[in-house]
Coordinates of C-alpha atoms in Angstrom, one line a residue:
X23 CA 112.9 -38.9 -31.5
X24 CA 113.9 -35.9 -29.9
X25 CA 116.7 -35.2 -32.1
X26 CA 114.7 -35.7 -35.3
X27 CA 112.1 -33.2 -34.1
X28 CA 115.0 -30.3 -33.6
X29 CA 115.8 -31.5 -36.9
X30 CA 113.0 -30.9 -39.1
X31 CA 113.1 -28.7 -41.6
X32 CA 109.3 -27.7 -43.5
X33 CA 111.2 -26.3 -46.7
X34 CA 113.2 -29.3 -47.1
X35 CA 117.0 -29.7 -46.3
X36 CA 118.8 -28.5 -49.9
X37 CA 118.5 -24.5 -49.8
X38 CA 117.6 -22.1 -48.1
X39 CA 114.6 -19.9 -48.8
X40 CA 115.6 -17.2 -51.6
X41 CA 115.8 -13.9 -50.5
X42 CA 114.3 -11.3 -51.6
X43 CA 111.6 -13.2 -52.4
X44 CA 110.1 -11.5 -55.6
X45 CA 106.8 -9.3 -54.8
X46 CA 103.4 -10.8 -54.7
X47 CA 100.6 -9.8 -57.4
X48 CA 98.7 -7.2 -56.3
X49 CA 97.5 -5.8 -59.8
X50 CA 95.5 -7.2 -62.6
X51 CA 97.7 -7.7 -65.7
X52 CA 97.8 -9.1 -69.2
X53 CA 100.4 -11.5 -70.9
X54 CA 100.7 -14.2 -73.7
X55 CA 101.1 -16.7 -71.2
X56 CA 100.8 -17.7 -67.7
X57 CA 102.0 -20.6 -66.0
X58 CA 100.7 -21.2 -62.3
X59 CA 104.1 -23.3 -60.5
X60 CA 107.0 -22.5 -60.3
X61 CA 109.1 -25.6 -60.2
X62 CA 110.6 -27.2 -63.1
X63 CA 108.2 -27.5 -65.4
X64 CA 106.8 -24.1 -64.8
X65 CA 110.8 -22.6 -64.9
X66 CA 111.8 -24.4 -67.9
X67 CA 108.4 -23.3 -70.0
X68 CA 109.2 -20.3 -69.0
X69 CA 112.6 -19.7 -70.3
X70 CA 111.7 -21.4 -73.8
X71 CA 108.4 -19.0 -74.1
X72 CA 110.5 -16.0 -73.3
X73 CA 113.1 -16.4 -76.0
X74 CA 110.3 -16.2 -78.7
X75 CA 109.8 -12.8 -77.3
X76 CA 106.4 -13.7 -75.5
X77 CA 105.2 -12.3 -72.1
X78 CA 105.6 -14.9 -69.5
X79 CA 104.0 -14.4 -66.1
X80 CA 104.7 -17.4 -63.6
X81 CA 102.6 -17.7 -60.1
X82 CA 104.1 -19.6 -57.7
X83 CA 102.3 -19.7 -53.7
X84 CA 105.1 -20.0 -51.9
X85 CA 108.6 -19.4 -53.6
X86 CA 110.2 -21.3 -56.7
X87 CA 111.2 -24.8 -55.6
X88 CA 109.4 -25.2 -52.5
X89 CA 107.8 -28.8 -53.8
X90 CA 109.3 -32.0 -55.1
X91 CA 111.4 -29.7 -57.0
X92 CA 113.2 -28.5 -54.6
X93 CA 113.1 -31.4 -52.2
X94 CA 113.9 -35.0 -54.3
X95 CA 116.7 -36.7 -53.7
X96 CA 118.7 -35.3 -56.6
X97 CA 118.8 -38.3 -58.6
X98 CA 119.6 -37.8 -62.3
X99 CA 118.7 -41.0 -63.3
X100 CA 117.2 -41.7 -66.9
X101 CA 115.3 -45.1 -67.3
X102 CA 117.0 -47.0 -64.5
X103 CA 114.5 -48.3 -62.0
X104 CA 111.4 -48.2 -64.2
X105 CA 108.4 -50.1 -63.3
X106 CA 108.6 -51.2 -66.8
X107 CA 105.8 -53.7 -66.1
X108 CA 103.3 -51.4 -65.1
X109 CA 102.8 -49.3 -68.8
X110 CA 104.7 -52.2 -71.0
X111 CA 101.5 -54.4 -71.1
X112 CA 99.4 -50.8 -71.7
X113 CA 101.3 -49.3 -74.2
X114 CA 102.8 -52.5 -75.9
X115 CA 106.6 -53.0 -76.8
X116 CA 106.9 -49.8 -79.0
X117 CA 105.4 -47.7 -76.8
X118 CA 106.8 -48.5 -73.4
X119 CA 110.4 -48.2 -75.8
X120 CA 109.0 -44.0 -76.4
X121 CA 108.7 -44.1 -72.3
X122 CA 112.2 -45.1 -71.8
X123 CA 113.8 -43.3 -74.6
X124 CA 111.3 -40.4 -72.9
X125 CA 113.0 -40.7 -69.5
X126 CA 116.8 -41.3 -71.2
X127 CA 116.5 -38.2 -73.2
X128 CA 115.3 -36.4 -70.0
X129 CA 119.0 -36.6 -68.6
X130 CA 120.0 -35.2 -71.6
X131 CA 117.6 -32.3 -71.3
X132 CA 118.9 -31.7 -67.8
X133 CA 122.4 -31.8 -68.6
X134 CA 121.5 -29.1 -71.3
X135 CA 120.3 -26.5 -69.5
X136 CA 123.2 -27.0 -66.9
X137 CA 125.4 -25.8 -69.7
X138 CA 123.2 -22.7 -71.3
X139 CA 121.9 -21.5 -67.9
X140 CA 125.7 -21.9 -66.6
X141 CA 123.8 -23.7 -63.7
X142 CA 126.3 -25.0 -60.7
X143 CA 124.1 -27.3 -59.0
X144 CA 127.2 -30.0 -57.9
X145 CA 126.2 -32.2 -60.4
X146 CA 128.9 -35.6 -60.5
X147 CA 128.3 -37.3 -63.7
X148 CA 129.0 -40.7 -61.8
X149 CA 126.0 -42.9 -63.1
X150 CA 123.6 -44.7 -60.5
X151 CA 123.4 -48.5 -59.4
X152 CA 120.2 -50.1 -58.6
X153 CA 121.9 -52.6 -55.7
X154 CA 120.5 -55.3 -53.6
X155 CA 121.0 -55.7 -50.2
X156 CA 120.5 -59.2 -50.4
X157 CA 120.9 -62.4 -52.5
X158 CA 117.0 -62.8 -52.7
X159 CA 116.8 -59.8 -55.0
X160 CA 119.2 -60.9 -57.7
X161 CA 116.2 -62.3 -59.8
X162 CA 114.1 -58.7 -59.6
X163 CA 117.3 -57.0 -60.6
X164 CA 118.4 -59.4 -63.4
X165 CA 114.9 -59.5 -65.2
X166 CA 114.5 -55.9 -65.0
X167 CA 118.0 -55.8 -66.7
X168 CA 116.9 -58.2 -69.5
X169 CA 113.6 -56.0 -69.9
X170 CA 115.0 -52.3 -69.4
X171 CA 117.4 -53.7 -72.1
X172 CA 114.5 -54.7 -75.0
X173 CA 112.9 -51.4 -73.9
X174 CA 116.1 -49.6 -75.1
X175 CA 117.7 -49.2 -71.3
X176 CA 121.4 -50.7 -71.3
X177 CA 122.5 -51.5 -67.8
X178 CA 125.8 -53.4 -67.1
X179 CA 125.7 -55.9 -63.5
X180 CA 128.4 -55.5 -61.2
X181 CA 129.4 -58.6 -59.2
X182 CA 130.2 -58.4 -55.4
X183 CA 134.0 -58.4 -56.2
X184 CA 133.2 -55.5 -58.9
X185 CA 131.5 -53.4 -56.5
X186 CA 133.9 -53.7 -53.8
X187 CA 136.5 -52.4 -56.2
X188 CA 134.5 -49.4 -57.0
X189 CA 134.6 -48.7 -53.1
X190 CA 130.4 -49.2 -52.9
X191 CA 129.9 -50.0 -49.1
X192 CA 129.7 -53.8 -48.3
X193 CA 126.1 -53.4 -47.3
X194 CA 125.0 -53.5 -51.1
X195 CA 126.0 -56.4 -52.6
X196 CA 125.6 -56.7 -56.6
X197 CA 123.6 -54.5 -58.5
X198 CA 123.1 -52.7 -62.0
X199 CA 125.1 -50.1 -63.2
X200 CA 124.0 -47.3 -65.7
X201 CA 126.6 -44.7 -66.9
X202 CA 124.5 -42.1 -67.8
X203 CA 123.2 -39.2 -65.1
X204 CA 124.4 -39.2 -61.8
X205 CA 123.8 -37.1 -58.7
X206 CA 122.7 -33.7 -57.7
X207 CA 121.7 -30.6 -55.4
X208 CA 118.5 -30.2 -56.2
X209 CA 117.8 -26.9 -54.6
X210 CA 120.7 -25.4 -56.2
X211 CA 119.3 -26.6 -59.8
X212 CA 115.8 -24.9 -59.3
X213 CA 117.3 -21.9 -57.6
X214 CA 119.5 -21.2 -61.0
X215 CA 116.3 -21.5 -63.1
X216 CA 115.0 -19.2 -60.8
X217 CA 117.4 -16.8 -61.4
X218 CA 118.0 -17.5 -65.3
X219 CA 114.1 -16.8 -65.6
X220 CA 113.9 -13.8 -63.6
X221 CA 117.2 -12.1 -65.7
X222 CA 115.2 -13.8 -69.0
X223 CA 112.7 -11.3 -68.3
X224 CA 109.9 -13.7 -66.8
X225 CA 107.4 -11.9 -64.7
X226 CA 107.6 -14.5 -61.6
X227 CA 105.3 -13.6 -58.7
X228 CA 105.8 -15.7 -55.3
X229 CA 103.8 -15.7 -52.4
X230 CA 100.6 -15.7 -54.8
X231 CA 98.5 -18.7 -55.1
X232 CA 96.1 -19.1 -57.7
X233 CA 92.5 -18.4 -56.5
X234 CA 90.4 -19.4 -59.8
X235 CA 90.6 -19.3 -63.6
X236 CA 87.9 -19.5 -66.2
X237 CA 88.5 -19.2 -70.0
X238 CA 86.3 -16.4 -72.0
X239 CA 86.6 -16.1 -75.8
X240 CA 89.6 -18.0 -76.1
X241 CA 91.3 -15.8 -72.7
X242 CA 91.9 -17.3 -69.6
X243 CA 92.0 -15.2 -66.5
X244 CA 93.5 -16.0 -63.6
X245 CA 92.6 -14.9 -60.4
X246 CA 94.7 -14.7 -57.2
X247 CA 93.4 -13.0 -53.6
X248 CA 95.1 -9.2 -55.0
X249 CA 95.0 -9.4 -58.7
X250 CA 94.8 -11.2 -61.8
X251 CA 96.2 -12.4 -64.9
X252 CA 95.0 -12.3 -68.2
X253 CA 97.0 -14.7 -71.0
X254 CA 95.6 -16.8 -74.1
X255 CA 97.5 -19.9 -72.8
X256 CA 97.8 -21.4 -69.6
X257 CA 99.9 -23.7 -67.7
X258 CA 99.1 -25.7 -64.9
X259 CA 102.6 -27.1 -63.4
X260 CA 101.7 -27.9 -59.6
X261 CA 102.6 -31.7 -60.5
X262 CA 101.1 -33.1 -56.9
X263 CA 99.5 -30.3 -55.5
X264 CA 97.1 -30.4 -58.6
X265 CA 94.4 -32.5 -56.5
X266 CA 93.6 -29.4 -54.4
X267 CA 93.1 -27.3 -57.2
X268 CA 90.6 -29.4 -58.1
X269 CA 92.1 -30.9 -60.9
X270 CA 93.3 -34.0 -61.6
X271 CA 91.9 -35.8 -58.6
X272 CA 90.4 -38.9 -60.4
X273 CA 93.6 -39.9 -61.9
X274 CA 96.6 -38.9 -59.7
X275 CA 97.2 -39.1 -56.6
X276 CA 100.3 -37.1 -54.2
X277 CA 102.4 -39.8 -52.2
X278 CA 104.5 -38.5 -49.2
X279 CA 108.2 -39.1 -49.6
X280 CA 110.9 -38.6 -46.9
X281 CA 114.7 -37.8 -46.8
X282 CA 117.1 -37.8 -43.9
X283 CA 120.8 -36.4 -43.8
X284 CA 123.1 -37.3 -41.5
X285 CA 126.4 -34.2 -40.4
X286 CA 128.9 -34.1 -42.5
X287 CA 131.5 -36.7 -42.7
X288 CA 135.2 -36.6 -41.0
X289 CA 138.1 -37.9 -43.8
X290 CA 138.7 -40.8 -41.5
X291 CA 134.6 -41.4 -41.9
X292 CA 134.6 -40.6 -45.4
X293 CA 137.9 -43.0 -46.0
X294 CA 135.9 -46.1 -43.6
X295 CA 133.0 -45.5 -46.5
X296 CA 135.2 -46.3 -49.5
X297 CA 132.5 -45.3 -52.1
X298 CA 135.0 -42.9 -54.2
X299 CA 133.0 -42.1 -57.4
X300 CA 130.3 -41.2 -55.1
X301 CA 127.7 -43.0 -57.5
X302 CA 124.0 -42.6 -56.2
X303 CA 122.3 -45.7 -54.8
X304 CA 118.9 -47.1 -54.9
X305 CA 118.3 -50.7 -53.8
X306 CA 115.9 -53.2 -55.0
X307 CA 113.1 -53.2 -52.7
X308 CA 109.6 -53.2 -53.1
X309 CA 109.7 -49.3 -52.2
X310 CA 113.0 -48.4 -52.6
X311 CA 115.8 -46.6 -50.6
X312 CA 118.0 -44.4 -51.9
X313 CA 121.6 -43.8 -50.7
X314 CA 123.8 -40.6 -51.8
X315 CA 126.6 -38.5 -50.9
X316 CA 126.6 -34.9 -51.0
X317 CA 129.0 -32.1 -52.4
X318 CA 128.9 -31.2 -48.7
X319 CA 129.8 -34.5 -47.8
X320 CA 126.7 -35.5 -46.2
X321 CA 124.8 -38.6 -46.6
X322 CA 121.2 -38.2 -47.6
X323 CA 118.7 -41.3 -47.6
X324 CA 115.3 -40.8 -49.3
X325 CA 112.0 -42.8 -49.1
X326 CA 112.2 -46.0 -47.5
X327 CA 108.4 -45.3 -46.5
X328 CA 105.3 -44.1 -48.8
X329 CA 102.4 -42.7 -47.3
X330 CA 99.0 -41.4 -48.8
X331 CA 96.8 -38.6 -47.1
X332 CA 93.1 -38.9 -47.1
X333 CA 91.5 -36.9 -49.3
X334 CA 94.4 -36.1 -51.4
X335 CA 96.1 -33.2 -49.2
X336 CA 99.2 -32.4 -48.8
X337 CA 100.2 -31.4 -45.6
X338 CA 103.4 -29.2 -45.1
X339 CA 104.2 -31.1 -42.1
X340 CA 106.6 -33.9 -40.3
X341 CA 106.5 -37.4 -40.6
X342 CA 108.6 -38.7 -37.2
X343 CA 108.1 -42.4 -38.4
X344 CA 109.1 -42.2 -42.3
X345 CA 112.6 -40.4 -40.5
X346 CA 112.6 -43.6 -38.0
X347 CA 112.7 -45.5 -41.0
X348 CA 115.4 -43.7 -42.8
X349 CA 117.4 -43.8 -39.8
X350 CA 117.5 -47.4 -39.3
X351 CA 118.4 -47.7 -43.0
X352 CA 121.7 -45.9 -42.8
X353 CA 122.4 -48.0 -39.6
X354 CA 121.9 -50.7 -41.5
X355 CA 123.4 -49.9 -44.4
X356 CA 126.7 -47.7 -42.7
X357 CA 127.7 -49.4 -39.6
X358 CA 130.7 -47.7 -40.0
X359 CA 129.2 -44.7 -39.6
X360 CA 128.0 -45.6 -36.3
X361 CA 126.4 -42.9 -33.5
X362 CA 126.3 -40.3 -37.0
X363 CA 124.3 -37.6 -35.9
X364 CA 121.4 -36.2 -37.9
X365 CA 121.6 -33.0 -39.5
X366 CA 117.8 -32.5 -41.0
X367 CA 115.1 -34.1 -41.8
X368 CA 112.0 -33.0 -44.4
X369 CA 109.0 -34.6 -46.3
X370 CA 107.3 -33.4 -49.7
X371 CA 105.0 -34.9 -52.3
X372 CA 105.2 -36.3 -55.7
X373 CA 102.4 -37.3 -58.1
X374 CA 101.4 -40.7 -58.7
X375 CA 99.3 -42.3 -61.6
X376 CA 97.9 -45.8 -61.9
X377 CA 100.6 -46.9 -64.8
X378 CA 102.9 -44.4 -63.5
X379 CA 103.4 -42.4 -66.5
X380 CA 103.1 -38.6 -66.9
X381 CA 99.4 -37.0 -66.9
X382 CA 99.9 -34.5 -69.7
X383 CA 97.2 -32.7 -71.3
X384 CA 95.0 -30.0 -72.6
X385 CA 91.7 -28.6 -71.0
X386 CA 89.3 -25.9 -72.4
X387 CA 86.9 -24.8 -75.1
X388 CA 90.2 -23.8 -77.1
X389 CA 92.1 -26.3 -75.6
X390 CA 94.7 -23.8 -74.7
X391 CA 94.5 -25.3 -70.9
X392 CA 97.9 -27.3 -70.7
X393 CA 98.1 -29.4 -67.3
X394 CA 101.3 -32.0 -66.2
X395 CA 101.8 -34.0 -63.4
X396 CA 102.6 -37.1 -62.4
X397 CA 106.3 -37.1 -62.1
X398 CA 106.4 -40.7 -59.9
X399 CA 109.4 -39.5 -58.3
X400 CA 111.5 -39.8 -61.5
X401 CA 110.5 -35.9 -62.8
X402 CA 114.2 -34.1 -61.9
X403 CA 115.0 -34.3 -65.6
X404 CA 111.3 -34.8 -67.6
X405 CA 109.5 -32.5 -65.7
X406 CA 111.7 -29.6 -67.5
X407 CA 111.5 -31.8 -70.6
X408 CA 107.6 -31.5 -70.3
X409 CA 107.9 -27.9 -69.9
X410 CA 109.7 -27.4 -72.6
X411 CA 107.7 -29.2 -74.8
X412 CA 104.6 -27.7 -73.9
X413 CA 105.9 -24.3 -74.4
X414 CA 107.2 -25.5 -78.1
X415 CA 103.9 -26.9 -78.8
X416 CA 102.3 -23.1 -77.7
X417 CA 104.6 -21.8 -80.2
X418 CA 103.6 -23.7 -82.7
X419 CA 106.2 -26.7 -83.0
X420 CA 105.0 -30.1 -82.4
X421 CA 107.1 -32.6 -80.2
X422 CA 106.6 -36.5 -81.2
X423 CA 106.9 -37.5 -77.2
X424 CA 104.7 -34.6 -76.7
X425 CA 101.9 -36.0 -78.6
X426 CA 102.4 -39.8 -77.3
X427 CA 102.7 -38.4 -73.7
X428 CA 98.9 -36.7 -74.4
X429 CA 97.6 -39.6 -76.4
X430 CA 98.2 -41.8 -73.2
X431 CA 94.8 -42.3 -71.0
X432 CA 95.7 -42.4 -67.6
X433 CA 93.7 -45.2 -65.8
X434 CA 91.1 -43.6 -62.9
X435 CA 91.7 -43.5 -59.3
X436 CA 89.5 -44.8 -57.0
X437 CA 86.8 -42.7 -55.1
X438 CA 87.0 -42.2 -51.0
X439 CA 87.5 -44.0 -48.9
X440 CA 88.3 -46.7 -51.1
X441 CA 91.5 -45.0 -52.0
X442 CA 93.1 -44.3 -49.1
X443 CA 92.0 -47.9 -47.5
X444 CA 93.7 -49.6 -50.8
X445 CA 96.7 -47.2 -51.5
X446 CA 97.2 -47.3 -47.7
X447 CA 97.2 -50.9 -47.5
X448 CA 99.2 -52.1 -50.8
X449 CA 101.9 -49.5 -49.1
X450 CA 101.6 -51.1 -45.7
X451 CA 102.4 -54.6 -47.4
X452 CA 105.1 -53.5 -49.4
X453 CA 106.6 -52.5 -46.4
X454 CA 106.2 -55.7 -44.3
X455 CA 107.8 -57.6 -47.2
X456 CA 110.9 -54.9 -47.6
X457 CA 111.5 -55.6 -43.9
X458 CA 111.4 -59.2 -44.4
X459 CA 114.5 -58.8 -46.5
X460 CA 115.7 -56.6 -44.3
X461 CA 115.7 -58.7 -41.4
X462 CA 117.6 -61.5 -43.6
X463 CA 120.3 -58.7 -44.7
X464 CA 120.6 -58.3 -40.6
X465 CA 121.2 -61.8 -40.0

């Protein structure tokens, strides 16, 4: 416990800060566009706006990548581990086939921008495996195979004798494999939009949190505490902070997630792992873990624990038991990596909706109010994708997925305190039957 604490880190564990940070607002301004967030969908709408020649002025409240952004796990990971079940029966067959080809498309975006941003983010296109850590969840993995595969998501199983010869640590036994996407440093990745916007000519503003907006004749103006900006179009990209804006609170909700890395790891460590294509790892629990290594040769474990805040806050702040968690994970999963010391530890937030699809829309007399959110921890490559989109759409081109994404009505929350008792709980179970299997792996 004491350890952990030393090792906590409030900006998560990927990057340091950027310095200089650029200037606050202090000034009331115009431009054609202004996009509060800037993570990445706020970066990436940016840098297709600008190209057209627009003025592009992006408020972010604490620095570019300071959210999920710039704190997930760095999983590139298209379609593969889905809850296909929770928008097939919503949208039908057809539709929940757009979702997927949504989310396989999404690694394609990524992978894009890598390439015309010259982005070195330590991207290994190695392909992910969905893994079980024991033989009770060969049924879950094997029907979500058979569906992801009607749905337009090819996966391939790899047997206990196939994953030993790829080197995958004994601790996961079978799983599914999917070629495409692979691993990444997140904070490195929203750090070189950063910088491709700011040399695009986007007029990014950190340290300056929106205050209020309200729309007059077709002109929204934006308020924050030492100026203001006013734009035809806005975009709101604050994806789980959205609730404390006031917006969105009915229909998503932000979810704490948690990530642990361990020092980095000797040659003789690294050799005892095996694991040579370095392929990132979630397993097949009810809420999953995910296993990675790093560029820096680190191992990072993510999630493991969800928790809700009442009230829909996010706190910038520890969470000593999710780290707990993740700690006896890589125990568990790494014994050869026994008495590995900690290196740092962080939290941050994603959005959640009820069929765990993205919440994209418009708001406004001149519906020139876009909004997204609701990444459900799967947003490193959509959320840019969604950007994008929405910036195409302001300049007058029309994206298919676009329009299905805004067609889709995202089932209400619950009010308080019936939220937090329910979210709470169904979390709390999840967890007790996670560690049953868990237990069973032990013995």
């Amino acid at each position: 416990m004491i350890e952990l604490k030393q090792k906590y880190t409030s900006i998560g564990g990927w990057e340091e800060e950027p310095k200089p940070l650029q200037s606050a607002l202090n000034k009331d301004i115009n431009a054609d566009v202004v996009i509060i967030g800037g993570g990445l969908a706020g970066l990436c709408a940016s840098l297709e706006l600008v190209k057209s020649g627009l003025k592009v002025v992006v408020l972010e409240k604490e620095f570019s990548g300071f959210g999920a952004s710039g704190r997930n796990a760095g999983y590139l990971g298209g379609a593969l581990g889905l809850k296909y079940d929770l928008f097939l029966k919503k949208t039908g067959t057809e539709g929940a086939k757009n979702v997927v080809d949504f989310y396989e498309k999404g690694v394609d975006f990524a992978e894009n921008i890598f390439k015309e941003y010259t982005i070195d983010c330590d991207y290994i296109q190695s392909g992910l495996i969905r893994a079980a850590i024991h033989e009770s969840q060969e049924k879950s993995i094997r029907n979500d195979m058979k569906l992801g595969a009607e749905l337009g998501c090819e996966t391939e199983f790899l047997d206990h004798n196939e994953m030993r010869a790829r080197g995958i640590p004994p601790a996961f036994l079978f799983g599914s494999y999917i070629s495409r996407g692979g691993t990444l440093n997140p904070g490195k990745y929203i750090q070189g939009l950063r910088r491709a916007a700011i040399q695009a000519g986007v007029e990014l503003y950190e340290n300056t949190p929106m205050v209020s907006f309200h729309e007059v004749d077709g002109t929204v103006k934006v308020k924050s505490p030492n100026g203001s900006v006013s734009a035809a179009n806005l975009i709101l990209a604050n994806n789980a902070y959205m609730p404390q804006l006031g917006l969105l609170q009915d229909r998503t909700v932000p979810l704490r997630v948690s990530a642990i890395e361990t020092m980095p790891l000797s040659p003789t460590q690294l050799n005892a792992l095996g694991w040579y294509n370095r392929e990132g790892i979630t397993t097949a629990h009810h809420i999953m873990e995910s296993h990675r290594l790093t560029a820096r040769n680190t191992l990072v474990c993510t999630t493991k624990k969800l928790h809700y805040v009442y009230g829909s806050k996010t706190p910038n702040e520890p969470d000593f038991g999710q780290y707990r968690a993740l700690k006896i994970a890589i125990q568990d999963r790494f014994p050869m990596l026994k008495d590995i010391s900690i290196k740092s530890c962080w939290s941050g937030y994603i959005s959640y909706a009820n069929d765990a699809l993205p919440v994209v829309g418009t708001m406004g007399r001149h519906k020139n109010i876009y909004y997204a959110a609701g990444c459900a921890g799967h947003g490193l490559g959509t959320q840019g994708m969604i950007g994008n989109f929405i910036a195409k759409k302001i300049l007058g081109y029309e994206e298919s997925m676009l329009t299905f994404l805004m067609a889709n009505k995202t089932p209400r929350t619950l009010p308080e305190p019936l939220r937090w008792c329910v979210l709470n709980g169904a979390l709390f179970a999840a967890s007790r039957l996670d560690e049953q299997v868990n237990r069973k792996a032990r013995t």
